Amino acid sequence: MSGFVFGCLTPHGSQIIEELSTSSPRLMEKTRQSMEELGKRMANEQPETIVVLTPHGLRIDGQFSITDSEHMYGELEDDGAIVRMDRRIDRELARQIAGVAKEREVPVAQVNYATAEGPLSCLQMDWGVLVPLHFMPEVPIVVITPSRTLSFADQIRMGEALAAAVTASGKRVGLIASCDWAHAHDEKGPYGYHQDAATLDAEVVQLLEENRLEAMADFDLDFIENAKPDGIWQTLILAGAMPADTRRVEVLSYEVPTYFGLLCAAVHAS
């Protein structure tokens, strides 16, 4: 059984944060309300640590990266405002996760910067971490970034190793899969338009509602490339960490206010 007390799938568009959307506060209002609800549910479970799975962190070809610095710091600027965040890393849990993964021959790298410890031991926090954490309780974190050169089966194996380490730690731990979905909804967007964007997002919502997260591993690679989601890898890690028979998924909202899909879902440990 998973050791996670609560999990969620969250988007990470900057304008979800109210301070970064002053000129268009209603643009992502539906998602913002869902994020506030997810934050309340996470806080109710009183996690000691939150593990964040992000597609935008330190990406290492052929390895999952696991934060092993003293802390992370990030800044996010949009709409004439800046949001800053500093979070301490739960290095004990990060090293336990890496140890279990290595024992199971899951390729991982523990990453740090500048000094082995102390205030200069600091990694950059990406928006895939900062945005969801803006709504969450302020506790230590561990950040994991998947490698897209590893198989979908490897993502699930990483999740299984993650769950084993969390269970062995005895800690109350929350899990965030930071995911934006198809990025090809608008021809004026940076990735253009493709009809597969709406199709993929609709299938993702259905799989979540049916508690069949693992089935995303069956998506055709051309289908994924056309739609351009960045959430499949993190979702499969979460699926491995919180298996179907130990989780209950509740989709709170889905919207496409710009060129990419935003989805919020709670994953309750059952």
PDB file of C-alpha atoms in Angstrom:
ATOM      1  CA  MET A   1       0.000   0.000   0.000  1.00  0.00           C
ATOM      2  CA  SER A   2       1.212   3.499  -0.815  1.00  0.00           C
ATOM      3  CA  GLY A   3       2.623   5.660   1.955  1.00  0.00           C
ATOM      4  CA  PHE A   4       1.199   8.834   0.453  1.00  0.00           C
ATOM      5  CA  VAL A   5      -1.548  10.585   2.435  1.00  0.00           C
ATOM      6  CA  PHE A   6      -2.822  12.644  -0.515  1.00  0.00           C
ATOM      7  CA  GLY A   7      -1.967  13.163  -4.154  1.00  0.00           C
ATOM      8  CA  CYS A   8      -3.077  15.499  -6.889  1.00  0.00           C
ATOM      9  CA  LEU A   9      -2.605  16.422 -10.514  1.00  0.00           C
ATOM     10  CA  THR A  10      -2.127  20.153 -10.925  1.00  0.00           C
ATOM     11  CA  PRO A  11      -1.367  22.474 -13.832  1.00  0.00           C
ATOM     12  CA  HIS A  12       1.386  25.077 -13.690  1.00  0.00           C
ATOM     13  CA  GLY A  13       0.403  28.039 -15.859  1.00  0.00           C
ATOM     14  CA  SER A  14       1.739  31.206 -14.242  1.00  0.00           C
ATOM     15  CA  GLN A  15      -1.560  33.097 -14.404  1.00  0.00           C
ATOM     16  CA  ILE A  16      -3.213  30.574 -12.123  1.00  0.00           C
ATOM     17  CA  ILE A  17      -1.535  32.626  -9.381  1.00  0.00           C
ATOM     18  CA  GLU A  18      -3.756  35.647  -8.824  1.00  0.00           C
ATOM     19  CA  GLU A  19      -0.870  38.088  -8.374  1.00  0.00           C
ATOM     20  CA  LEU A  20       0.394  37.191 -11.846  1.00  0.00           C
ATOM     21  CA  SER A  21      -2.938  37.768 -13.597  1.00  0.00           C
ATOM     22  CA  THR A  22      -3.975  41.285 -12.594  1.00  0.00           C
ATOM     23  CA  SER A  23      -4.886  42.338 -16.143  1.00  0.00           C
ATOM     24  CA  SER A  24      -7.026  39.231 -16.741  1.00  0.00           C
ATOM     25  CA  PRO A  25      -8.002  37.837 -13.313  1.00  0.00           C
ATOM     26  CA  ARG A  26     -10.787  35.645 -14.677  1.00  0.00           C
ATOM     27  CA  LEU A  27      -8.624  33.969 -17.339  1.00  0.00           C
ATOM     28  CA  MET A  28      -7.788  30.934 -15.180  1.00  0.00           C
ATOM     29  CA  GLU A  29     -10.273  31.570 -12.375  1.00  0.00           C
ATOM     30  CA  LYS A  30     -11.898  28.131 -12.604  1.00  0.00           C
ATOM     31  CA  THR A  31      -8.517  26.428 -12.257  1.00  0.00           C
ATOM     32  CA  ARG A  32      -7.469  28.805  -9.468  1.00  0.00           C
ATOM     33  CA  GLN A  33     -10.501  27.845  -7.416  1.00  0.00           C
ATOM     34  CA  SER A  34      -9.703  24.160  -7.911  1.00  0.00           C
ATOM     35  CA  MET A  35      -6.081  24.724  -6.890  1.00  0.00           C
ATOM     36  CA  GLU A  36      -7.234  26.444  -3.705  1.00  0.00           C
ATOM     37  CA  GLU A  37      -9.433  23.432  -2.968  1.00  0.00           C
ATOM     38  CA  LEU A  38      -6.547  21.018  -3.590  1.00  0.00           C
ATOM     39  CA  GLY A  39      -4.378  23.073  -1.252  1.00  0.00           C
ATOM     40  CA  LYS A  40      -7.000  22.799   1.488  1.00  0.00           C
ATOM     41  CA  ARG A  41      -7.280  19.054   1.017  1.00  0.00           C
ATOM     42  CA  MET A  42      -3.502  18.650   1.129  1.00  0.00           C
ATOM     43  CA  ALA A  43      -3.310  20.754   4.297  1.00  0.00           C
ATOM     44  CA  ASN A  44      -6.057  18.672   5.920  1.00  0.00           C
ATOM     45  CA  GLU A  45      -3.830  15.588   5.574  1.00  0.00           C
ATOM     46  CA  GLN A  46      -0.967  17.365   7.409  1.00  0.00           C
ATOM     47  CA  PRO A  47       1.952  16.173   5.257  1.00  0.00           C
ATOM     48  CA  GLU A  48       5.449  16.473   6.686  1.00  0.00           C
ATOM     49  CA  THR A  49       6.917  16.582   3.176  1.00  0.00           C
ATOM     50  CA  ILE A  50       5.540  17.067  -0.325  1.00  0.00           C
ATOM     51  CA  VAL A  51       7.069  15.302  -3.336  1.00  0.00           C
ATOM     52  CA  VAL A  52       6.639  17.266  -6.570  1.00  0.00           C
ATOM     53  CA  LEU A  53       6.966  15.645  -9.996  1.00  0.00           C
ATOM     54  CA  THR A  54       7.785  18.319 -12.575  1.00  0.00           C
ATOM     55  CA  PRO A  55       8.542  18.210 -16.316  1.00  0.00           C
ATOM     56  CA  HIS A  56      10.511  21.461 -16.190  1.00  0.00           C
ATOM     57  CA  GLY A  57      13.227  20.737 -13.626  1.00  0.00           C
ATOM     58  CA  LEU A  58      16.756  19.498 -14.185  1.00  0.00           C
ATOM     59  CA  ARG A  59      16.303  17.057 -17.064  1.00  0.00           C
ATOM     60  CA  ILE A  60      18.959  14.361 -17.399  1.00  0.00           C
ATOM     61  CA  ASP A  61      19.000  12.113 -20.435  1.00  0.00           C
ATOM     62  CA  GLY A  62      18.218   8.559 -19.352  1.00  0.00           C
ATOM     63  CA  GLN A  63      17.862   9.289 -15.613  1.00  0.00           C
ATOM     64  CA  PHE A  64      15.317  10.601 -13.161  1.00  0.00           C
ATOM     65  CA  SER A  65      16.749  13.591 -11.277  1.00  0.00           C
ATOM     66  CA  ILE A  66      16.116  13.868  -7.541  1.00  0.00           C
ATOM     67  CA  THR A  67      16.864  17.052  -5.608  1.00  0.00           C
ATOM     68  CA  ASP A  68      19.600  16.675  -3.002  1.00  0.00           C
ATOM     69  CA  SER A  69      20.348  20.310  -2.189  1.00  0.00           C
ATOM     70  CA  GLU A  70      19.645  22.151   1.056  1.00  0.00           C
ATOM     71  CA  HIS A  71      16.913  24.225  -0.551  1.00  0.00           C
ATOM     72  CA  MET A  72      15.380  25.473  -3.805  1.00  0.00           C
ATOM     73  CA  TYR A  73      14.652  29.046  -4.805  1.00  0.00           C
ATOM     74  CA  GLY A  74      12.588  30.333  -7.697  1.00  0.00           C
ATOM     75  CA  GLU A  75      11.058  33.456  -9.182  1.00  0.00           C
ATOM     76  CA  LEU A  76       8.151  33.667 -11.606  1.00  0.00           C
ATOM     77  CA  GLU A  77       7.296  36.882 -13.438  1.00  0.00           C
ATOM     78  CA  ASP A  78       4.150  37.653 -15.403  1.00  0.00           C
ATOM     79  CA  ASP A  79       1.757  40.561 -15.942  1.00  0.00           C
ATOM     80  CA  GLY A  80       4.174  43.031 -14.306  1.00  0.00           C
ATOM     81  CA  ALA A  81       4.461  41.135 -11.007  1.00  0.00           C
ATOM     82  CA  ILE A  82       6.918  38.671  -9.475  1.00  0.00           C
ATOM     83  CA  VAL A  83       6.270  35.759  -7.120  1.00  0.00           C
ATOM     84  CA  ARG A  84       9.237  34.332  -5.206  1.00  0.00           C
ATOM     85  CA  MET A  85       9.560  31.085  -3.288  1.00  0.00           C
ATOM     86  CA  ASP A  86      12.176  29.326  -1.169  1.00  0.00           C
ATOM     87  CA  ARG A  87      11.645  25.791   0.144  1.00  0.00           C
ATOM     88  CA  ARG A  88      13.832  23.467   2.162  1.00  0.00           C
ATOM     89  CA  ILE A  89      14.549  20.028   0.688  1.00  0.00           C
ATOM     90  CA  ASP A  90      13.856  16.931   2.765  1.00  0.00           C
ATOM     91  CA  ARG A  91      17.281  15.483   1.998  1.00  0.00           C
ATOM     92  CA  GLU A  92      16.723  12.444   4.199  1.00  0.00           C
ATOM     93  CA  LEU A  93      13.686  11.392   2.176  1.00  0.00           C
ATOM     94  CA  ALA A  94      15.334  12.344  -1.126  1.00  0.00           C
ATOM     95  CA  ARG A  95      18.241  10.035  -0.358  1.00  0.00           C
ATOM     96  CA  GLN A  96      15.915   7.241   0.730  1.00  0.00           C
ATOM     97  CA  ILE A  97      14.043   7.533  -2.567  1.00  0.00           C
ATOM     98  CA  ALA A  98      17.299   7.445  -4.527  1.00  0.00           C
ATOM     99  CA  GLY A  99      18.514   4.448  -2.541  1.00  0.00           C
ATOM    100  CA  VAL A 100      15.401   2.381  -3.154  1.00  0.00           C
ATOM    101  CA  ALA A 101      15.382   3.319  -6.843  1.00  0.00           C
ATOM    102  CA  LYS A 102      19.002   2.223  -7.236  1.00  0.00           C
ATOM    103  CA  GLU A 103      18.304  -1.063  -5.461  1.00  0.00           C
ATOM    104  CA  ARG A 104      15.550  -1.671  -7.998  1.00  0.00           C
ATOM    105  CA  GLU A 105      17.816  -0.657 -10.889  1.00  0.00           C
ATOM    106  CA  VAL A 106      15.754   2.414 -11.723  1.00  0.00           C
ATOM    107  CA  PRO A 107      18.199   4.987 -13.192  1.00  0.00           C
ATOM    108  CA  VAL A 108      18.350   8.032 -10.906  1.00  0.00           C
ATOM    109  CA  ALA A 109      20.735  10.911 -10.237  1.00  0.00           C
ATOM    110  CA  GLN A 110      20.861  12.932  -7.032  1.00  0.00           C
ATOM    111  CA  VAL A 111      21.444  16.567  -7.984  1.00  0.00           C
ATOM    112  CA  ASN A 112      22.892  19.504  -6.059  1.00  0.00           C
ATOM    113  CA  TYR A 113      24.565  22.806  -6.893  1.00  0.00           C
ATOM    114  CA  ALA A 114      27.468  24.927  -5.625  1.00  0.00           C
ATOM    115  CA  THR A 115      28.195  23.423  -2.188  1.00  0.00           C
ATOM    116  CA  ALA A 116      27.507  20.110  -0.498  1.00  0.00           C
ATOM    117  CA  GLU A 117      25.458  21.787   2.225  1.00  0.00           C
ATOM    118  CA  GLY A 118      24.618  25.177   3.673  1.00  0.00           C
ATOM    119  CA  PRO A 119      22.845  28.218   2.192  1.00  0.00           C
ATOM    120  CA  LEU A 120      24.727  28.036  -1.131  1.00  0.00           C
ATOM    121  CA  SER A 121      23.485  24.496  -1.736  1.00  0.00           C
ATOM    122  CA  CYS A 122      20.549  25.714  -3.768  1.00  0.00           C
ATOM    123  CA  LEU A 123      18.874  24.479  -6.952  1.00  0.00           C
ATOM    124  CA  GLN A 124      16.674  26.581  -9.186  1.00  0.00           C
ATOM    125  CA  MET A 125      12.963  26.061  -8.672  1.00  0.00           C
ATOM    126  CA  ASP A 126      11.028  25.841 -11.938  1.00  0.00           C
ATOM    127  CA  TRP A 127       7.453  26.991 -12.535  1.00  0.00           C
ATOM    128  CA  GLY A 128       6.245  23.414 -12.530  1.00  0.00           C
ATOM    129  CA  VAL A 129       7.139  23.356  -8.826  1.00  0.00           C
ATOM    130  CA  LEU A 130       6.475  26.960  -7.814  1.00  0.00           C
ATOM    131  CA  VAL A 131       2.947  27.286  -9.178  1.00  0.00           C
ATOM    132  CA  PRO A 132       1.359  24.256  -7.452  1.00  0.00           C
ATOM    133  CA  LEU A 133       3.313  24.863  -4.225  1.00  0.00           C
ATOM    134  CA  HIS A 134       1.908  28.398  -4.102  1.00  0.00           C
ATOM    135  CA  PHE A 135      -1.387  26.803  -3.058  1.00  0.00           C
ATOM    136  CA  MET A 136       0.036  24.136  -0.735  1.00  0.00           C
ATOM    137  CA  PRO A 137       1.111  24.031   2.924  1.00  0.00           C
ATOM    138  CA  GLU A 138       4.646  25.271   3.518  1.00  0.00           C
ATOM    139  CA  VAL A 139       6.574  22.092   4.324  1.00  0.00           C
ATOM    140  CA  PRO A 140       9.874  20.617   3.062  1.00  0.00           C
ATOM    141  CA  ILE A 141       9.837  19.180  -0.444  1.00  0.00           C
ATOM    142  CA  VAL A 142      11.508  16.654  -2.725  1.00  0.00           C
ATOM    143  CA  VAL A 143      11.451  17.373  -6.466  1.00  0.00           C
ATOM    144  CA  ILE A 144      11.746  14.671  -9.118  1.00  0.00           C
ATOM    145  CA  THR A 145      12.042  15.294 -12.861  1.00  0.00           C
ATOM    146  CA  PRO A 146      11.460  12.387 -15.264  1.00  0.00           C
ATOM    147  CA  SER A 147      13.451  11.652 -18.391  1.00  0.00           C
ATOM    148  CA  ARG A 148      11.444  11.271 -21.581  1.00  0.00           C
ATOM    149  CA  THR A 149      14.083   8.972 -23.038  1.00  0.00           C
ATOM    150  CA  LEU A 150      13.037   6.343 -20.495  1.00  0.00           C
ATOM    151  CA  SER A 151      10.048   4.119 -21.198  1.00  0.00           C
ATOM    152  CA  PHE A 152       6.570   4.570 -19.802  1.00  0.00           C
ATOM    153  CA  ALA A 153       7.141   1.342 -17.861  1.00  0.00           C
ATOM    154  CA  ASP A 154      10.153   3.003 -16.239  1.00  0.00           C
ATOM    155  CA  GLN A 155       7.958   5.893 -15.077  1.00  0.00           C
ATOM    156  CA  ILE A 156       5.665   3.437 -13.294  1.00  0.00           C
ATOM    157  CA  ARG A 157       8.665   1.610 -11.798  1.00  0.00           C
ATOM    158  CA  MET A 158       9.959   4.925 -10.481  1.00  0.00           C
ATOM    159  CA  GLY A 159       6.603   5.512  -8.834  1.00  0.00           C
ATOM    160  CA  GLU A 160       6.716   2.083  -7.204  1.00  0.00           C
ATOM    161  CA  ALA A 161      10.196   2.796  -5.827  1.00  0.00           C
ATOM    162  CA  LEU A 162       8.995   6.176  -4.622  1.00  0.00           C
ATOM    163  CA  ALA A 163       6.089   4.604  -2.746  1.00  0.00           C
ATOM    164  CA  ALA A 164       8.336   1.996  -1.123  1.00  0.00           C
ATOM    165  CA  ALA A 165      10.726   4.683   0.103  1.00  0.00           C
ATOM    166  CA  VAL A 166       7.920   6.848   1.456  1.00  0.00           C
ATOM    167  CA  THR A 167       6.350   3.910   3.276  1.00  0.00           C
ATOM    168  CA  ALA A 168       9.710   2.942   4.808  1.00  0.00           C
ATOM    169  CA  SER A 169      10.301   6.523   5.943  1.00  0.00           C
ATOM    170  CA  GLY A 170       7.237   6.482   8.188  1.00  0.00           C
ATOM    171  CA  LYS A 171       6.497  10.081   7.217  1.00  0.00           C
ATOM    172  CA  ARG A 172       3.232  11.631   6.147  1.00  0.00           C
ATOM    173  CA  VAL A 173       3.944  12.622   2.550  1.00  0.00           C
ATOM    174  CA  GLY A 174       1.904  14.379  -0.125  1.00  0.00           C
ATOM    175  CA  LEU A 175       2.423  13.911  -3.858  1.00  0.00           C
ATOM    176  CA  ILE A 176       1.939  16.432  -6.669  1.00  0.00           C
ATOM    177  CA  ALA A 177       2.096  15.481 -10.335  1.00  0.00           C
ATOM    178  CA  SER A 178       2.585  18.877 -11.977  1.00  0.00           C
ATOM    179  CA  CYS A 179       1.033  18.510 -15.429  1.00  0.00           C
ATOM    180  CA  ASP A 180      -0.174  20.756 -18.184  1.00  0.00           C
ATOM    181  CA  TRP A 181      -1.921  18.895 -20.962  1.00  0.00           C
ATOM    182  CA  ALA A 182      -2.076  19.331 -24.731  1.00  0.00           C
ATOM    183  CA  HIS A 183      -0.275  22.478 -25.911  1.00  0.00           C
ATOM    184  CA  ALA A 184      -1.680  22.512 -29.459  1.00  0.00           C
ATOM    185  CA  HIS A 185      -5.174  23.905 -28.894  1.00  0.00           C
ATOM    186  CA  ASP A 186      -4.624  27.275 -30.594  1.00  0.00           C
ATOM    187  CA  GLU A 187      -3.042  28.051 -33.954  1.00  0.00           C
ATOM    188  CA  LYS A 188      -1.768  31.333 -32.474  1.00  0.00           C
ATOM    189  CA  GLY A 189       0.005  29.519 -29.653  1.00  0.00           C
ATOM    190  CA  PRO A 190       3.738  28.686 -29.757  1.00  0.00           C
ATOM    191  CA  TYR A 191       3.060  25.081 -30.821  1.00  0.00           C
ATOM    192  CA  GLY A 192       0.283  25.756 -33.331  1.00  0.00           C
ATOM    193  CA  TYR A 193      -2.951  23.799 -33.629  1.00  0.00           C
ATOM    194  CA  HIS A 194      -3.619  20.108 -34.013  1.00  0.00           C
ATOM    195  CA  GLN A 195      -6.962  18.338 -33.722  1.00  0.00           C
ATOM    196  CA  ASP A 196      -5.351  15.660 -31.556  1.00  0.00           C
ATOM    197  CA  ALA A 197      -4.987  18.185 -28.722  1.00  0.00           C
ATOM    198  CA  ALA A 198      -8.680  18.168 -27.837  1.00  0.00           C
ATOM    199  CA  THR A 199      -8.891  14.406 -28.389  1.00  0.00           C
ATOM    200  CA  LEU A 200      -5.983  13.615 -26.092  1.00  0.00           C
ATOM    201  CA  ASP A 201      -7.217  15.890 -23.323  1.00  0.00           C
ATOM    202  CA  ALA A 202     -10.703  14.357 -23.495  1.00  0.00           C
ATOM    203  CA  GLU A 203      -9.192  10.875 -23.207  1.00  0.00           C
ATOM    204  CA  VAL A 204      -7.044  11.957 -20.254  1.00  0.00           C
ATOM    205  CA  VAL A 205     -10.090  13.298 -18.403  1.00  0.00           C
ATOM    206  CA  GLN A 206     -11.972  10.058 -19.082  1.00  0.00           C
ATOM    207  CA  LEU A 207      -9.079   7.880 -17.884  1.00  0.00           C
ATOM    208  CA  LEU A 208      -8.845   9.893 -14.689  1.00  0.00           C
ATOM    209  CA  GLU A 209     -12.574   9.624 -14.073  1.00  0.00           C
ATOM    210  CA  GLU A 210     -12.302   5.851 -14.603  1.00  0.00           C
ATOM    211  CA  ASN A 211      -9.205   5.581 -12.376  1.00  0.00           C
ATOM    212  CA  ARG A 212      -7.189   4.125 -15.274  1.00  0.00           C
ATOM    213  CA  LEU A 213      -4.111   6.358 -15.176  1.00  0.00           C
ATOM    214  CA  GLU A 214      -1.843   3.508 -16.289  1.00  0.00           C
ATOM    215  CA  ALA A 215      -3.639   3.356 -19.643  1.00  0.00           C
ATOM    216  CA  MET A 216      -1.891   6.583 -20.716  1.00  0.00           C
ATOM    217  CA  ALA A 217       1.128   4.355 -21.368  1.00  0.00           C
ATOM    218  CA  ASP A 218      -0.818   2.945 -24.317  1.00  0.00           C
ATOM    219  CA  PHE A 219      -1.103   6.285 -26.118  1.00  0.00           C
ATOM    220  CA  ASP A 220       0.459   6.241 -29.581  1.00  0.00           C
ATOM    221  CA  LEU A 221       3.692   8.244 -29.720  1.00  0.00           C
ATOM    222  CA  ASP A 222       2.560  10.179 -32.800  1.00  0.00           C
ATOM    223  CA  PHE A 223      -0.661  11.062 -30.992  1.00  0.00           C
ATOM    224  CA  ILE A 224       1.385  12.429 -28.089  1.00  0.00           C
ATOM    225  CA  GLU A 225       3.699  14.374 -30.390  1.00  0.00           C
ATOM    226  CA  ASN A 226       0.769  15.958 -32.220  1.00  0.00           C
ATOM    227  CA  ALA A 227      -1.018  17.032 -29.038  1.00  0.00           C
ATOM    228  CA  LYS A 228       2.135  17.965 -27.079  1.00  0.00           C
ATOM    229  CA  PRO A 229       1.139  17.280 -23.463  1.00  0.00           C
ATOM    230  CA  ASP A 230       3.731  17.477 -20.702  1.00  0.00           C
ATOM    231  CA  GLY A 231       1.765  15.517 -18.099  1.00  0.00           C
ATOM    232  CA  ILE A 232       1.899  11.856 -19.111  1.00  0.00           C
ATOM    233  CA  TRP A 233       5.284  11.068 -17.534  1.00  0.00           C
ATOM    234  CA  GLN A 234       4.467  12.564 -14.129  1.00  0.00           C
ATOM    235  CA  THR A 235       1.019  10.943 -14.149  1.00  0.00           C
ATOM    236  CA  LEU A 236       2.531   7.514 -14.735  1.00  0.00           C
ATOM    237  CA  ILE A 237       4.946   8.030 -11.837  1.00  0.00           C
ATOM    238  CA  LEU A 238       1.966   8.931  -9.652  1.00  0.00           C
ATOM    239  CA  ALA A 239       0.155   5.840 -10.937  1.00  0.00           C
ATOM    240  CA  GLY A 240       3.054   3.670  -9.807  1.00  0.00           C
ATOM    241  CA  ALA A 241       3.265   5.452  -6.457  1.00  0.00           C
ATOM    242  CA  MET A 242      -0.482   5.294  -5.758  1.00  0.00           C
ATOM    243  CA  PRO A 243      -1.724   2.091  -7.480  1.00  0.00           C
ATOM    244  CA  ALA A 244      -5.301   1.782  -8.697  1.00  0.00           C
ATOM    245  CA  ASP A 245      -6.438  -0.395  -5.786  1.00  0.00           C
ATOM    246  CA  THR A 246      -5.165   2.146  -3.231  1.00  0.00           C
ATOM    247  CA  ARG A 247      -6.436   5.376  -4.791  1.00  0.00           C
ATOM    248  CA  ARG A 248      -9.615   7.246  -5.593  1.00  0.00           C
ATOM    249  CA  VAL A 249      -9.434   9.931  -8.301  1.00  0.00           C
ATOM    250  CA  GLU A 250     -11.715  12.972  -8.414  1.00  0.00           C
ATOM    251  CA  VAL A 251     -11.496  15.405 -11.332  1.00  0.00           C
ATOM    252  CA  LEU A 252     -12.229  18.893 -10.030  1.00  0.00           C
ATOM    253  CA  SER A 253     -11.940  20.913 -13.233  1.00  0.00           C
ATOM    254  CA  TYR A 254     -10.676  21.095 -16.792  1.00  0.00           C
ATOM    255  CA  GLU A 255     -10.419  24.157 -19.028  1.00  0.00           C
ATOM    256  CA  VAL A 256      -8.483  25.532 -21.995  1.00  0.00           C
ATOM    257  CA  PRO A 257      -8.265  29.300 -21.405  1.00  0.00           C
ATOM    258  CA  THR A 258      -5.271  29.744 -23.722  1.00  0.00           C
ATOM    259  CA  TYR A 259      -3.367  27.263 -25.908  1.00  0.00           C
ATOM    260  CA  PHE A 260      -2.851  24.473 -23.360  1.00  0.00           C
ATOM    261  CA  GLY A 261      -5.150  22.345 -21.231  1.00  0.00           C
ATOM    262  CA  LEU A 262      -5.428  22.848 -17.465  1.00  0.00           C
ATOM    263  CA  LEU A 263      -6.667  19.977 -15.308  1.00  0.00           C
ATOM    264  CA  CYS A 264      -7.020  19.630 -11.541  1.00  0.00           C
ATOM    265  CA  ALA A 265      -7.642  16.285  -9.900  1.00  0.00           C
ATOM    266  CA  ALA A 266      -7.483  14.982  -6.353  1.00  0.00           C
ATOM    267  CA  VAL A 267      -6.030  11.525  -5.721  1.00  0.00           C
ATOM    268  CA  HIS A 268      -7.148  10.218  -2.361  1.00  0.00           C
ATOM    269  CA  ALA A 269      -5.411   7.327  -0.636  1.00  0.00           C
ATOM    270  CA  SER A 270      -8.030   4.664   0.025  1.00  0.00           C
TER     271      SER A 270
END
